[in-house]
Coordinates of N, CA and C and ligand atoms in Angstrom, one line a residue:
M1 N 1.3 -10.7 -16.7 CA 0.4 -9.8 -15.9 C 1.2 -8.8 -15.1
H2 N 0.8 -7.6 -15.1 CA 1.5 -6.5 -14.4 C 1.0 -6.5 -12.9
C3 N 1.8 -6.0 -12.0 CA 1.4 -6.0 -10.6 C 0.1 -5.2 -10.4
S4 N 0.0 -4.0 -11.1 CA -1.1 -3.2 -10.9 C -2.4 -3.9 -11.3
E5 N -2.3 -4.7 -12.4 CA -3.5 -5.5 -12.9 C -3.8 -6.6 -11.8
A6 N -2.7 -7.2 -11.4 CA -2.9 -8.3 -10.4 C -3.6 -7.8 -9.1
R7 N -3.2 -6.6 -8.7 CA -3.7 -6.0 -7.4 C -5.2 -5.6 -7.6
T8 N -5.6 -5.1 -8.7 CA -7.0 -4.9 -9.0 C -7.8 -6.2 -8.8
A9 N -7.2 -7.2 -9.4 CA -7.9 -8.5 -9.4 C -7.9 -9.1 -7.9
I10 N -6.8 -8.9 -7.2 CA -6.8 -9.4 -5.8 C -7.8 -8.7 -5.0
S11 N -7.9 -7.4 -5.1 CA -8.9 -6.7 -4.2 C -10.3 -7.1 -4.6
A12 N -10.6 -7.4 -5.9 CA -11.9 -7.9 -6.2 C -12.2 -9.2 -5.6
R13 N -11.1 -10.1 -5.6 CA -11.3 -11.4 -5.0 C -11.5 -11.3 -3.5
V14 N -10.7 -10.5 -2.8 CA -10.9 -10.3 -1.4 C -12.3 -9.8 -1.0
D15 N -12.8 -8.9 -1.9 CA -14.1 -8.3 -1.6 C -15.2 -9.3 -2.1
G16 N -14.9 -10.4 -2.6 CA -15.9 -11.4 -3.1 C -16.6 -10.9 -4.4
E17 N -15.9 -10.1 -5.2 CA -16.4 -9.6 -6.4 C -15.8 -10.4 -7.6
E18 N -16.5 -10.3 -8.7 CA -16.0 -10.9 -10.0 C -14.6 -10.3 -10.3
L19 N -13.7 -11.2 -10.8 CA -12.4 -10.7 -11.3 C -12.7 -9.9 -12.6
P20 N -11.8 -8.9 -12.9 CA -12.0 -8.2 -14.1 C -12.0 -9.2 -15.3
P21 N -12.8 -8.9 -16.3 CA -13.1 -9.9 -17.4 C -11.8 -10.3 -18.1
D22 N -10.8 -9.5 -18.1 CA -9.6 -9.9 -18.8 C -8.6 -10.6 -18.0
V23 N -9.0 -10.9 -16.7 CA -8.1 -11.6 -15.8 C -8.6 -13.0 -15.6
R24 N -7.7 -14.0 -16.0 CA -8.1 -15.4 -15.7 C -7.6 -15.8 -14.3
P25 N -8.4 -16.5 -13.5 CA -8.0 -16.8 -12.1 C -6.6 -17.6 -12.1
E26 N -6.4 -18.5 -13.1 CA -5.1 -19.2 -13.1 C -3.9 -18.3 -13.4
A27 N -4.2 -17.2 -14.1 CA -3.1 -16.3 -14.4 C -2.8 -15.5 -13.1
L28 N -3.8 -15.2 -12.4 CA -3.7 -14.4 -11.1 C -2.9 -15.3 -10.1
D29 N -3.3 -16.6 -10.0 CA -2.6 -17.5 -9.1 C -1.2 -17.7 -9.5
A30 N -0.9 -17.7 -10.8 CA 0.5 -17.9 -11.2 C 1.3 -16.6 -10.8
H31 N 0.7 -15.5 -11.0 CA 1.4 -14.3 -10.6 C 1.6 -14.2 -9.1
L32 N 0.7 -14.6 -8.3 CA 0.8 -14.6 -6.8 C 1.9 -15.6 -6.4
D33 N 2.1 -16.7 -7.1 CA 3.1 -17.7 -6.8 C 4.5 -17.1 -7.2
A34 N 4.5 -16.3 -8.2 CA 5.8 -15.8 -8.8 C 6.2 -14.4 -8.1
C35 N 5.3 -13.7 -7.6 CA 5.5 -12.3 -7.2 C 5.3 -12.2 -5.7
A36 N 6.4 -12.1 -5.0 CA 6.3 -12.0 -3.5 C 5.7 -10.7 -3.1
D37 N 5.9 -9.6 -3.8 CA 5.2 -8.4 -3.5 C 3.7 -8.5 -3.5
C38 N 3.2 -9.0 -4.6 CA 1.7 -9.1 -4.7 C 1.2 -10.2 -3.7
H39 N 2.0 -11.2 -3.4 CA 1.6 -12.2 -2.5 C 1.4 -11.5 -1.1
G40 N 2.4 -10.8 -0.7 CA 2.3 -10.1 0.6 C 1.2 -9.0 0.6
W41 N 1.0 -8.3 -0.5 CA -0.1 -7.3 -0.6 C -1.4 -8.0 -0.4
G42 N -1.6 -9.1 -1.1 CA -2.8 -9.9 -1.0 C -3.1 -10.4 0.4
E43 N -2.1 -10.8 1.1 CA -2.3 -11.2 2.5 C -2.7 -10.1 3.4
R44 N -2.1 -8.9 3.2 CA -2.5 -7.7 4.0 C -3.9 -7.3 3.6
A45 N -4.3 -7.4 2.4 CA -5.7 -7.0 2.0 C -6.7 -7.9 2.6
R46 N -6.3 -9.2 2.7 CA -7.2 -10.2 3.3 C -7.4 -9.9 4.8
R47 N -6.3 -9.7 5.4 CA -6.3 -9.4 6.9 C -7.1 -8.2 7.2
L48 N -6.9 -7.1 6.4 CA -7.7 -5.9 6.5 C -9.2 -6.1 6.4
R49 N -9.5 -7.0 5.4 CA -10.9 -7.3 5.2 C -11.5 -8.0 6.4
V50 N -10.8 -9.0 6.9 CA -11.3 -9.7 8.1 C -11.4 -8.8 9.3
L51 N -10.5 -7.9 9.5 CA -10.5 -6.9 10.5 C -11.7 -6.0 10.4
A52 N -11.9 -5.5 9.2 CA -13.1 -4.6 8.9 C -14.4 -5.3 9.2
A53 N -14.5 -6.6 8.8 CA -15.7 -7.3 9.0 C -15.9 -7.5 10.5
A54 N -14.8 -7.7 11.3 CA -14.9 -7.9 12.7 C -15.4 -6.6 13.4
L55 N -15.0 -5.5 12.9 CA -15.4 -4.2 13.4 C -16.7 -3.7 12.9
D56 N -17.3 -4.5 12.0 CA -18.6 -4.2 11.4 C -18.5 -3.0 10.5
L57 N -17.4 -2.8 9.8 CA -17.2 -1.7 8.9 C -17.6 -2.1 7.5
A58 N -17.7 -3.4 7.3 CA -17.9 -3.8 5.9 C -19.3 -4.4 5.8
Ligands
ZN1 ZN1 3.1 -8.6 -8.7

């Protein structure tokens, strides 16, 4: 899995949307375990999502 593909799937997951049909959740989790960049990116996306919800922007 490429990072760009992983990040599309991560943002879908953070938003509570379906993963892209060609992305298996276990492949995404494996990428997150292996790729520190995407892991950190996902953490930031999640935090931003929580903050936006707290500010009632979402
Ligand atoms: Zn990655």
